[in-house]
Coordinates of C-alpha atoms in Angstrom, one line a residue:
Chain A
M152 CA -18.1 7.4 5.7
S153 CA -20.0 4.5 4.2
G154 CA -19.0 1.3 2.6
T155 CA -20.6 -1.8 1.2
V156 CA -19.7 -5.0 2.9
L157 CA -20.7 -8.5 1.7
C158 CA -21.2 -10.9 4.6
V159 CA -20.9 -14.6 3.7
D160 CA -21.9 -17.1 6.3
P161 CA -23.9 -20.4 6.0
D162 CA -25.4 -19.9 9.4
D163 CA -28.5 -17.7 9.1
E164 CA -28.4 -16.4 12.6
A165 CA -24.7 -15.6 12.6
R166 CA -25.0 -13.9 9.1
S167 CA -27.8 -11.8 10.2
A168 CA -26.1 -10.8 13.5
T169 CA -22.9 -9.8 11.6
A170 CA -24.8 -7.8 9.1
S171 CA -26.8 -6.0 11.8
T172 CA -23.6 -5.1 13.7
L173 CA -22.0 -3.7 10.5
E174 CA -25.1 -1.7 9.7
D175 CA -25.1 -0.3 13.2
A176 CA -21.5 0.9 12.5
G177 CA -22.7 2.9 9.5
L178 CA -21.8 0.4 6.8
T179 CA -24.1 -1.1 4.1
A180 CA -24.2 -4.8 4.5
T181 CA -25.5 -7.4 2.0
T182 CA -25.5 -11.1 2.8
C183 CA -25.3 -14.5 1.2
P184 CA -24.9 -18.1 2.5
D185 CA -22.4 -19.7 0.1
L186 CA -19.5 -19.3 -2.2
A187 CA -21.3 -19.4 -5.5
T188 CA -23.8 -16.7 -4.6
A189 CA -21.0 -14.6 -3.1
V190 CA -18.9 -14.9 -6.3
D191 CA -22.0 -13.6 -8.3
R192 CA -22.1 -10.5 -6.1
L193 CA -18.4 -9.5 -6.4
D194 CA -18.2 -6.3 -8.4
G195 CA -16.8 -2.9 -8.0
T196 CA -19.5 -1.8 -5.5
I197 CA -18.0 -4.1 -2.9
D198 CA -15.6 -2.5 -0.5
C199 CA -15.1 -5.4 1.9
V200 CA -16.0 -9.0 2.2
V201 CA -16.5 -10.7 5.6
S202 CA -16.6 -14.4 5.3
E203 CA -16.7 -17.6 7.3
F204 CA -13.9 -20.0 6.4
E205 CA -16.1 -23.1 5.9
L206 CA -18.7 -22.6 3.2
P207 CA -21.0 -25.2 1.9
D208 CA -19.4 -25.1 -1.6
G209 CA -15.8 -24.1 -0.8
S210 CA -13.9 -21.9 1.6
G211 CA -13.5 -18.2 2.4
L212 CA -10.1 -18.3 0.9
D213 CA -11.6 -19.5 -2.4
L214 CA -13.7 -16.4 -2.3
L215 CA -10.7 -14.3 -1.6
T216 CA -9.0 -15.6 -4.7
V217 CA -11.9 -14.4 -6.9
L218 CA -12.1 -11.1 -5.0
R219 CA -8.5 -10.2 -5.6
E220 CA -9.0 -10.8 -9.3
R221 CA -12.2 -8.8 -9.6
V222 CA -11.8 -6.1 -6.9
P223 CA -8.1 -6.0 -6.0
D224 CA -8.4 -3.1 -3.6
A225 CA -11.3 -4.5 -1.5
S226 CA -10.7 -5.6 2.0
F227 CA -11.2 -9.2 3.2
V228 CA -11.8 -10.4 6.7
L229 CA -12.1 -14.0 7.7
F230 CA -14.7 -13.9 10.5
T231 CA -14.7 -17.5 11.6
E232 CA -15.0 -20.3 14.1
A233 CA -11.9 -21.9 12.6
D234 CA -8.6 -21.7 14.3
P235 CA -5.6 -20.5 12.2
D236 CA -4.0 -23.9 12.8
D237 CA -6.9 -25.6 11.0
I238 CA -6.7 -23.4 7.9
D239 CA -4.4 -24.3 5.1
S240 CA -3.1 -20.8 4.4
S241 CA -0.4 -21.9 2.0
A242 CA -2.8 -22.4 -1.0
P243 CA -3.9 -18.9 -2.1
D244 CA -0.7 -17.3 -3.4
G245 CA -0.3 -13.8 -2.3
A246 CA -3.4 -13.7 -0.1
V247 CA -3.2 -11.4 2.7
I248 CA -6.3 -11.0 4.9
E249 CA -7.6 -9.9 8.2
Y250 CA -8.7 -12.6 10.7
V251 CA -11.1 -12.2 13.5
P252 CA -12.0 -15.2 15.7
K253 CA -15.8 -15.4 15.9
R254 CA -16.1 -17.1 19.3
D255 CA -14.4 -14.3 21.3
P256 CA -16.6 -12.0 23.4
G257 CA -17.1 -8.8 21.7
A258 CA -15.9 -10.3 18.4
R259 CA -18.6 -8.6 16.3
T260 CA -17.8 -5.2 17.8
R261 CA -14.1 -5.7 17.0
L262 CA -15.0 -6.9 13.5
A263 CA -17.1 -3.8 12.9
E264 CA -14.3 -1.5 14.0
L265 CA -11.8 -3.3 11.8
V266 CA -14.0 -3.3 8.7
H267 CA -14.9 0.3 9.2
H268 CA -11.2 1.3 9.4
S269 CA -10.1 -0.9 6.5
V270 CA -12.8 0.5 4.2
A271 CA -12.2 4.1 5.2
F272 CA -8.5 3.9 4.8
R273 CA -8.2 1.0 2.2
T274 CA -5.7 -0.8 4.3
Q275 CA -5.4 -3.9 2.1
T276 CA -4.2 -2.3 -1.1
A277 CA -0.9 -3.7 -2.6
Y278 CA 0.4 -0.1 -3.2
P279 CA 0.9 3.0 -1.0
L280 CA -1.6 5.8 -1.1
P281 CA -0.8 9.5 -1.0
D282 CA -1.3 11.2 2.3
D283 CA -4.1 13.3 0.9
E284 CA -5.8 10.4 -0.9
R285 CA -9.4 11.2 0.1
D286 CA -9.1 14.9 -0.7
R287 CA -7.3 14.0 -3.9
V288 CA -10.1 11.7 -5.1
E289 CA -12.7 14.3 -4.1
A290 CA -10.8 17.0 -6.1
L291 CA -10.8 14.7 -9.2
E292 CA -14.5 14.4 -9.1
A293 CA -14.9 18.1 -9.9
Y294 CA -13.1 17.5 -13.2
R295 CA -14.9 14.3 -14.2
P296 CA -17.8 16.1 -16.0
I297 CA -15.3 17.7 -18.5
L298 CA -13.1 14.8 -19.3
S299 CA -14.8 13.9 -22.5
D300 CA -14.7 17.6 -23.6
V301 CA -11.0 17.9 -22.9
S302 CA -10.1 14.7 -24.7
P303 CA -9.4 16.2 -28.1
A304 CA -7.1 18.8 -26.6
F305 CA -5.4 16.1 -24.7
D306 CA -4.9 14.0 -27.9
R307 CA -3.1 17.0 -29.4
L308 CA -0.9 17.4 -26.3
A309 CA -0.1 13.6 -26.4
T310 CA 0.9 14.0 -30.0
L311 CA 3.1 16.9 -29.1
A312 CA 4.7 14.9 -26.3
S313 CA 5.6 12.2 -28.8
D314 CA 7.4 14.7 -31.0
L315 CA 9.1 16.7 -28.2
L316 CA 10.4 13.7 -26.3
D317 CA 10.8 11.4 -29.3
V318 CA 8.8 8.6 -27.8
P319 CA 6.5 6.2 -29.6
M320 CA 3.9 6.4 -26.9
A321 CA 2.3 9.1 -24.8
A322 CA -0.8 9.2 -22.7
I323 CA -2.7 11.3 -20.2
G324 CA -4.6 9.6 -17.5
I325 CA -6.5 10.2 -14.3
L326 CA -6.3 8.1 -11.2
D327 CA -9.5 7.7 -9.2
E328 CA -10.0 5.7 -6.1
H329 CA -9.4 2.3 -7.6
E330 CA -8.5 2.7 -11.3
Q331 CA -6.4 4.6 -13.8
E332 CA -8.4 5.8 -16.8
F333 CA -6.7 7.3 -19.8
V334 CA -8.3 10.4 -21.4
A335 CA -5.9 10.5 -24.3
C336 CA -3.3 8.2 -25.9
Y337 CA -0.8 8.4 -28.7
G338 CA 0.8 5.3 -30.1
V339 CA -1.1 3.0 -27.7
D340 CA -4.7 2.4 -26.9
F341 CA -4.8 2.1 -23.1
G342 CA -8.1 1.2 -21.4
V343 CA -8.8 1.2 -17.8
F344 CA -6.4 -0.5 -15.3
P345 CA -6.6 -1.4 -11.7
R346 CA -4.3 1.0 -9.7
E347 CA -2.1 -1.8 -8.5
E348 CA -1.2 -2.6 -12.1
T349 CA -0.1 0.9 -13.1
V350 CA 3.2 2.6 -12.9
C351 CA 1.5 6.0 -12.3
T352 CA 0.1 4.7 -9.0
Y353 CA 3.7 5.0 -7.7
A354 CA 4.5 8.2 -9.7
L355 CA 1.6 9.8 -7.9
L356 CA 3.6 9.7 -4.7
E357 CA 6.5 11.6 -6.1
S358 CA 6.6 15.3 -6.6
G359 CA 7.2 16.7 -10.1
V360 CA 8.5 14.4 -12.7
S361 CA 9.1 10.7 -12.3
T362 CA 11.4 8.8 -14.6
I363 CA 12.2 5.1 -14.8
P364 CA 14.8 4.2 -17.4
D365 CA 13.9 0.5 -17.5
L366 CA 10.7 -0.9 -16.1
A367 CA 12.1 -4.4 -16.3
D368 CA 14.8 -3.4 -13.9
D369 CA 12.4 -2.0 -11.3
P370 CA 11.4 -4.6 -8.6
R371 CA 8.0 -3.0 -8.2
F372 CA 7.1 -3.9 -11.8
A373 CA 9.2 -7.0 -12.3
D374 CA 6.1 -9.3 -12.3
N375 CA 3.8 -6.9 -14.2
E376 CA 2.9 -8.9 -17.3
G377 CA 0.8 -6.0 -18.6
L378 CA 3.9 -3.8 -19.2
D379 CA 5.5 -6.6 -21.3
T380 CA 2.3 -7.1 -23.3
L381 CA 2.1 -3.4 -24.0
D382 CA 5.8 -3.2 -24.9
L383 CA 6.5 -0.6 -22.3
R384 CA 10.2 -0.4 -21.1
A385 CA 11.0 3.2 -20.2
Y386 CA 8.6 5.5 -18.4
A387 CA 8.4 9.2 -17.5
S388 CA 5.5 11.2 -16.2
A389 CA 4.6 14.6 -14.7
N390 CA 1.8 15.0 -12.3
L391 CA -1.4 16.8 -13.2
T392 CA -1.7 19.0 -10.1
T393 CA -4.7 21.2 -9.4
P394 CA -4.4 24.8 -8.2
E395 CA -5.2 23.4 -4.8
R396 CA -2.1 21.1 -5.1
R397 CA -4.0 17.8 -5.5
V398 CA -2.6 15.4 -8.0
V399 CA -5.5 14.0 -10.1
G400 CA -3.5 12.3 -12.9
T401 CA -0.4 12.0 -14.9
F402 CA 1.0 13.0 -18.3
C403 CA 3.1 10.0 -19.4
A404 CA 5.7 9.2 -22.0
Y405 CA 6.8 5.7 -22.8
D406 CA 9.4 4.1 -24.8
S407 CA 9.6 0.5 -26.0
V408 CA 13.3 0.3 -25.3
P409 CA 15.2 1.3 -22.1
R410 CA 16.4 4.9 -22.2
E411 CA 17.8 7.6 -20.0
W412 CA 15.5 10.6 -19.7
T413 CA 17.1 14.0 -20.1
D414 CA 16.6 17.2 -18.2
Q415 CA 14.9 18.6 -21.3
D416 CA 12.6 15.6 -21.4
R417 CA 11.6 16.3 -17.8
E418 CA 11.1 20.0 -18.5
H419 CA 8.9 19.2 -21.6
L420 CA 6.8 16.8 -19.6
Q421 CA 6.4 19.3 -16.8
L422 CA 5.3 22.0 -19.3
L423 CA 2.9 19.7 -21.1
A424 CA 1.4 18.5 -17.8
A425 CA 0.9 22.2 -16.7
E426 CA -0.8 22.9 -20.0
A427 CA -3.1 19.8 -19.7
M428 CA -4.0 20.8 -16.2
E429 CA -4.8 24.3 -17.2
Q430 CA -7.0 23.0 -20.0
M431 CA -8.8 20.9 -17.4
D432 CA -9.2 23.7 -15.0
L433 CA -10.5 26.2 -17.6
R434 CA -13.1 23.7 -18.8
R435 CA -14.1 22.8 -15.3
R436 CA -14.7 26.5 -14.6
L437 CA -16.7 26.9 -17.9
H438 CA -18.7 23.8 -16.9
E439 CA -19.5 25.2 -13.5
H440 CA -20.8 28.3 -15.2
G441 CA -23.0 26.4 -17.6
D442 CA -20.8 26.5 -20.7
T443 CA -19.8 23.3 -22.3
G444 CA -16.6 24.9 -23.5
D445 CA -16.2 22.7 -26.6
A446 CA -15.9 25.7 -29.0
T447 CA -12.1 25.5 -29.0
D448 CA -12.2 22.0 -30.5
R449 CA -14.3 23.2 -33.5
R450 CA -11.6 25.4 -34.9
P451 CA -10.6 24.4 -38.4
D452 CA -6.9 24.2 -37.8
A453 CA -7.2 21.8 -34.9
V454 CA -4.5 19.1 -35.1
P455 CA -6.0 15.7 -35.4
A456 CA -5.0 13.2 -32.7
G457 CA -2.3 10.8 -33.7
N458 CA -2.2 7.1 -33.3
A459 CA 0.2 4.3 -33.6
A460 CA -0.6 3.7 -37.3
D461 CA 0.0 7.4 -38.2
R462 CA 3.4 7.3 -36.5
R463 CA 4.5 4.1 -38.2
R464 CA 3.7 5.6 -41.6
D465 CA 6.1 8.4 -41.0
P466 CA 9.4 7.1 -42.2
D467 CA 11.3 10.3 -41.5
R468 CA 10.5 10.3 -37.8
P469 CA 13.6 10.0 -35.8
G470 CA 13.8 6.8 -33.8
T471 CA 10.8 5.3 -35.5
D472 CA 11.2 2.2 -37.4
G473 CA 7.7 0.8 -37.5
D474 CA 8.4 -1.7 -34.9
R475 CA 8.3 0.6 -32.0
G476 CA 5.1 1.8 -30.3
G477 CA 3.2 -1.3 -31.3
G478 CA 2.1 -2.2 -27.9
E479 CA -1.6 -1.9 -28.2
K480 CA -4.3 -3.3 -26.1
Chain B
M259 CA 7.7 9.8 3.7
S260 CA 4.0 9.2 3.3
S261 CA 1.5 8.1 5.8
Q262 CA -1.2 5.6 5.1
Q263 CA -2.7 6.0 8.4
P264 CA -6.0 7.7 9.4
T265 CA -6.2 11.1 10.8
D266 CA -9.0 10.1 13.1
R267 CA -7.4 7.0 14.5
P268 CA -7.9 6.2 18.2
D269 CA -4.5 7.5 19.1
G270 CA -5.8 9.9 21.7
E271 CA -3.8 12.7 20.3
G272 CA -5.3 15.8 21.8
D273 CA -8.0 14.0 23.7
G274 CA -5.8 12.1 26.1
T275 CA -7.6 8.8 25.6
M276 CA -4.5 6.7 24.8
D277 CA -1.0 7.2 26.1
P278 CA 1.9 7.1 23.7
Y279 CA 4.3 4.2 23.5
R280 CA 7.6 4.7 25.5
F281 CA 11.0 3.1 24.9
G282 CA 12.8 3.0 28.3
D283 CA 16.5 3.9 28.0
L284 CA 16.5 4.2 24.2
P285 CA 17.2 7.7 22.9
L286 CA 13.7 7.8 21.4
D287 CA 10.7 10.1 22.3
P288 CA 7.3 8.6 23.0
I289 CA 5.4 7.7 19.9
P290 CA 1.7 8.3 19.7
A291 CA -0.5 5.2 19.7
G292 CA -1.6 4.0 16.2
R293 CA 1.6 4.7 14.5
N294 CA 3.9 2.5 12.5
V295 CA 7.7 3.0 11.9
L296 CA 10.2 1.6 9.5
V297 CA 13.6 0.8 11.1
A298 CA 16.1 0.9 8.3
G299 CA 19.5 -0.5 8.9
P300 CA 21.7 -3.6 8.7
P301 CA 21.1 -6.0 11.5
H302 CA 24.8 -6.1 12.5
V303 CA 24.9 -2.4 13.4
G304 CA 22.1 -2.7 15.9
A305 CA 18.9 -2.3 13.8
Q306 CA 17.5 -5.7 14.8
E307 CA 18.4 -5.2 18.4
L308 CA 16.6 -1.8 18.3
V309 CA 13.5 -3.5 17.0
L310 CA 13.5 -6.1 19.8
R311 CA 14.0 -3.4 22.4
M312 CA 11.3 -1.2 21.0
V313 CA 8.8 -4.0 20.8
A314 CA 9.6 -6.4 23.7
G315 CA 11.5 -4.1 26.0
S316 CA 9.8 -1.4 28.2
L317 CA 6.4 -3.2 28.2
A318 CA 3.9 -1.6 30.5
D319 CA 1.6 -3.9 32.4
D320 CA -1.3 -3.2 30.0
E321 CA 0.9 -3.9 26.9
G322 CA 1.6 -7.0 24.9
A323 CA 4.3 -7.5 22.3
V324 CA 4.1 -9.6 19.2
L325 CA 7.3 -10.4 17.2
I326 CA 6.9 -11.8 13.7
T327 CA 10.3 -13.4 13.1
T328 CA 11.1 -14.5 9.7
D329 CA 14.5 -16.2 10.2
T330 CA 14.7 -17.0 13.9
D331 CA 12.7 -19.5 15.9
S332 CA 10.8 -18.4 19.0
A333 CA 13.3 -19.7 21.5
S334 CA 16.2 -17.9 19.8
V335 CA 14.3 -14.7 19.5
L336 CA 13.5 -14.9 23.2
D337 CA 17.3 -15.4 23.9
D338 CA 18.0 -12.4 21.6
C339 CA 15.6 -10.3 23.6
R340 CA 17.2 -11.2 26.9
R341 CA 20.7 -10.7 25.6
C342 CA 20.0 -7.1 24.6
G343 CA 18.2 -6.4 27.9
A344 CA 14.7 -6.5 26.6
S345 CA 13.2 -9.1 29.0
P346 CA 9.5 -8.9 28.5
R347 CA 7.0 -10.5 30.9
A348 CA 6.5 -14.0 29.7
D349 CA 2.8 -13.5 29.4
G350 CA 3.4 -10.3 27.5
L351 CA 5.2 -11.7 24.6
G352 CA 3.9 -13.5 21.6
V353 CA 6.0 -14.8 18.7
V354 CA 4.9 -15.8 15.2
D355 CA 7.7 -18.1 14.3
C356 CA 8.3 -18.7 10.5
V357 CA 11.2 -21.1 11.0
G358 CA 10.2 -24.1 12.9
T359 CA 8.4 -25.7 15.8
T360 CA 11.2 -25.3 18.4
T361 CA 9.7 -24.6 21.8
D362 CA 12.6 -25.3 24.1
G363 CA 13.1 -22.3 26.4
S364 CA 10.0 -20.6 25.1
E365 CA 7.3 -22.5 26.8
D366 CA 6.1 -19.5 28.8
I367 CA 5.5 -17.2 25.9
R368 CA 2.7 -17.3 23.3
A369 CA 4.6 -18.9 20.5
T370 CA 2.9 -19.9 17.3
T371 CA 4.3 -21.3 14.1
V372 CA 3.7 -20.9 10.3
S373 CA 5.0 -23.0 7.5
G374 CA 7.6 -20.5 6.3
P375 CA 8.3 -16.8 5.4
D376 CA 6.2 -17.1 2.3
D377 CA 3.0 -17.9 4.3
L378 CA 1.9 -14.3 4.7
T379 CA -1.7 -15.4 5.1
G380 CA -0.7 -17.6 8.1
M381 CA 1.4 -14.9 9.6
G382 CA -1.4 -12.3 9.4
M383 CA -4.0 -14.7 10.9
R384 CA -1.7 -15.6 13.8
Y385 CA -0.9 -12.1 14.5
S386 CA -4.6 -11.2 14.6
K387 CA -5.2 -14.3 16.8
L388 CA -2.5 -13.2 19.3
C389 CA -4.1 -9.7 19.4
A390 CA -7.4 -11.3 20.2
D391 CA -5.8 -13.5 22.9
F392 CA -4.2 -10.4 24.5
D393 CA -7.4 -8.6 24.3
A394 CA -9.2 -11.4 26.1
D395 CA -6.7 -11.0 28.9
S396 CA -7.4 -7.3 29.1
I397 CA -4.2 -6.4 27.3
G398 CA -5.4 -3.9 24.7
R399 CA -2.2 -2.1 23.8
I400 CA -0.1 -4.0 21.3
R401 CA 3.5 -3.5 20.1
M402 CA 4.2 -5.4 17.0
G403 CA 7.5 -6.0 15.2
V404 CA 8.3 -7.7 11.9
A405 CA 11.9 -8.8 11.7
S406 CA 12.4 -8.6 8.9
V407 CA 10.6 -7.3 5.8
S408 CA 13.8 -8.0 3.9
T409 CA 13.3 -11.7 4.3
L410 CA 9.7 -11.4 3.2
L411 CA 10.8 -9.6 0.1
S412 CA 13.3 -12.3 -0.7
F413 CA 10.4 -14.8 -0.7
G414 CA 7.8 -12.8 -2.5
D415 CA 7.3 -9.8 -4.8
V416 CA 7.1 -6.2 -3.8
Q417 CA 3.4 -5.9 -4.2
R418 CA 2.6 -9.0 -2.2
T419 CA 4.8 -7.8 0.6
S420 CA 3.4 -4.4 0.3
R421 CA -0.2 -5.7 0.8
F422 CA 1.0 -7.6 3.9
V423 CA 2.8 -4.5 5.4
H424 CA -0.2 -2.3 4.6
T425 CA -2.6 -4.7 6.2
L426 CA -0.6 -5.1 9.4
A427 CA 0.0 -1.3 9.6
G428 CA -3.7 -0.7 9.1
R429 CA -4.6 -3.1 11.9
N430 CA -2.1 -1.4 14.3
A431 CA -3.6 2.0 13.4
S432 CA -7.1 0.7 13.9
I433 CA -6.4 -0.7 17.4
G434 CA -4.2 2.1 18.6
G435 CA -1.2 -0.3 18.6
F436 CA 2.4 0.4 17.6
G437 CA 4.2 -1.3 14.7
V438 CA 7.8 -1.6 13.8
F439 CA 9.0 -3.0 10.4
L440 CA 12.7 -3.8 10.1
L441 CA 14.3 -3.5 6.7
D442 CA 17.9 -3.7 5.6
P443 CA 18.2 -1.1 2.9
E444 CA 21.5 -2.5 1.8
T445 CA 19.8 -5.6 0.6
Q446 CA 17.0 -3.9 -1.3
D447 CA 16.5 -1.6 -4.3
E448 CA 16.1 2.0 -3.1
R449 CA 12.7 2.1 -4.9
T450 CA 11.5 -0.9 -2.9
V451 CA 12.6 0.7 0.4
R452 CA 10.8 3.9 -0.5
T453 CA 7.6 1.9 -1.3
I454 CA 7.6 0.0 2.0
A455 CA 8.4 3.3 3.8
H456 CA 5.2 4.8 2.4
F457 CA 3.2 2.4 4.6
C458 CA 4.7 3.8 7.7
D459 CA 4.3 7.1 9.5
G460 CA 8.0 7.4 10.3
R461 CA 11.4 6.0 9.7
I462 CA 14.3 5.3 12.1
Q463 CA 17.6 5.0 10.3
V464 CA 20.4 3.1 12.0
R465 CA 24.0 3.1 11.1
E466 CA 27.5 2.5 12.5
A467 CA 29.4 5.7 13.4
E468 CA 32.5 6.1 11.2
D469 CA 34.7 7.3 14.0
S470 CA 33.6 5.4 17.1
G471 CA 31.9 2.4 15.6
D472 CA 28.9 3.0 17.9
S473 CA 25.4 2.4 16.7
E474 CA 23.6 5.6 15.9
L475 CA 20.0 6.4 15.0
R476 CA 18.0 9.3 13.7
V477 CA 14.2 9.7 13.4
R478 CA 11.9 11.1 10.7
G479 CA 8.1 11.4 10.6
V480 CA 7.5 10.6 14.3
P481 CA 8.8 12.2 17.4
G482 CA 12.5 11.6 18.1
P483 CA 16.0 12.9 17.5
R484 CA 16.6 14.4 14.1
E485 CA 20.3 14.3 14.4
W486 CA 22.4 11.1 14.5
T487 CA 22.3 9.9 18.1
P488 CA 24.3 7.1 19.6
F489 CA 22.6 4.2 21.4
E490 CA 24.1 1.3 23.2
T491 CA 23.8 -2.2 21.8
D492 CA 24.7 -5.6 23.0
S493 CA 27.9 -5.4 21.1
T494 CA 29.0 -2.0 22.4

């Protein structure tokens, strides 16, 4: 296990000693002395930040605020001389951190153990992880090389899903360690989202098909502004499950109004997800045997992928009035 | 129920390095070190008392207990512990009090205060500080209880509370401690209960028996009785 830790401490000697202890624990440590430099370094490569509370140009909690915006899943440990009673902890809304008092004997050893554990098991995420998270992510990596190849086929399946379930929006996405990335969309143009902002992060934990009649009525998503922006109200998804039973993604259907999902909706989604997974699996095998496997997408009768504009232009489509499915980003 | 906890945690399973946590006269089996459980049930049928007894009762000499109380001050929680027969060693109990600065009657315990149940940062830091204080006194085994997560949810959103529970559960796992999170499922959406449960290794459900009115519990995910099993409470 390795992980990249950013150590922020204005004291040269303390900073160096902390980094050295973390390196000895098998972690990769980078260092900086102040808030501004630390903020410049915060990107997706950082797994954990270890910071003093008092910094020359701010505080460790100021740094935490930026970290949560940029790398929401990263761990944060306040490794400090400051006592909790001397820290105004009411300011950063929602901040949850680890705290290790620096003065105690053996403090750096305890810090290294804690950081090692929090990086390995991502213990500061705002959402639950599946039991087999590490194996699941590893399984996903085997499919990553074929995702662009499979995208046209997925576009067709998303179009089919829209027809079969009579929904204005459908999408197929994968969930990696920190983000959800959509391989195909119909009726929307999803990008990449942090896991904590996606409904599929929770669907991943359920077996089979997950349905939510009204996202606005679900306390897990009540404060999720992105769902409002995208005009998403009803949600259903089926897991993309590998032959080894690892869930690598979801096949999703969305409606812009609340709705009850029928047994037939669930069955259709399950079938579509199985088809999508089979497409992925076949292409992965072709890829592993040195064949790009893109021939199937050159056939002349291939159905072009739909989009929101196509759908709005179809006045005969049941349940479509041109105002639905407009949640684009 | 899902586990967020490591498979290579220092719980001593199989190598005998850490003893499991034991629960005296409660009808519960020993639970391996490094585990976290959700106690789900209304406080008035014994769920809160169960948490106090699991955390503050049956403390071994090398164990310390930390109670994070969201709606009771430290003196009152100490009284509650004594009333239900969980009388911890004074030097073995720490309380993170989210209600006030009352110290009458609780001078001997390690009581610390935060501004309110919405100050999750303060709670987390004080819990960590108490762990460090216990460690400095050569008390390395920690039982921790949050009573209750329902209150935290009423002051914050599910994700914020989730991150807090996940962080505490992760710390307990990393130090080979034992964590208990109390949640009243009757006050929460079922999806919220399921989400919080995912951060724990096991769940202990508590209910009042329809015929006798006794408190009953059953256990999932960690060792313990699978069938509804009565246990005595202060009120029975």
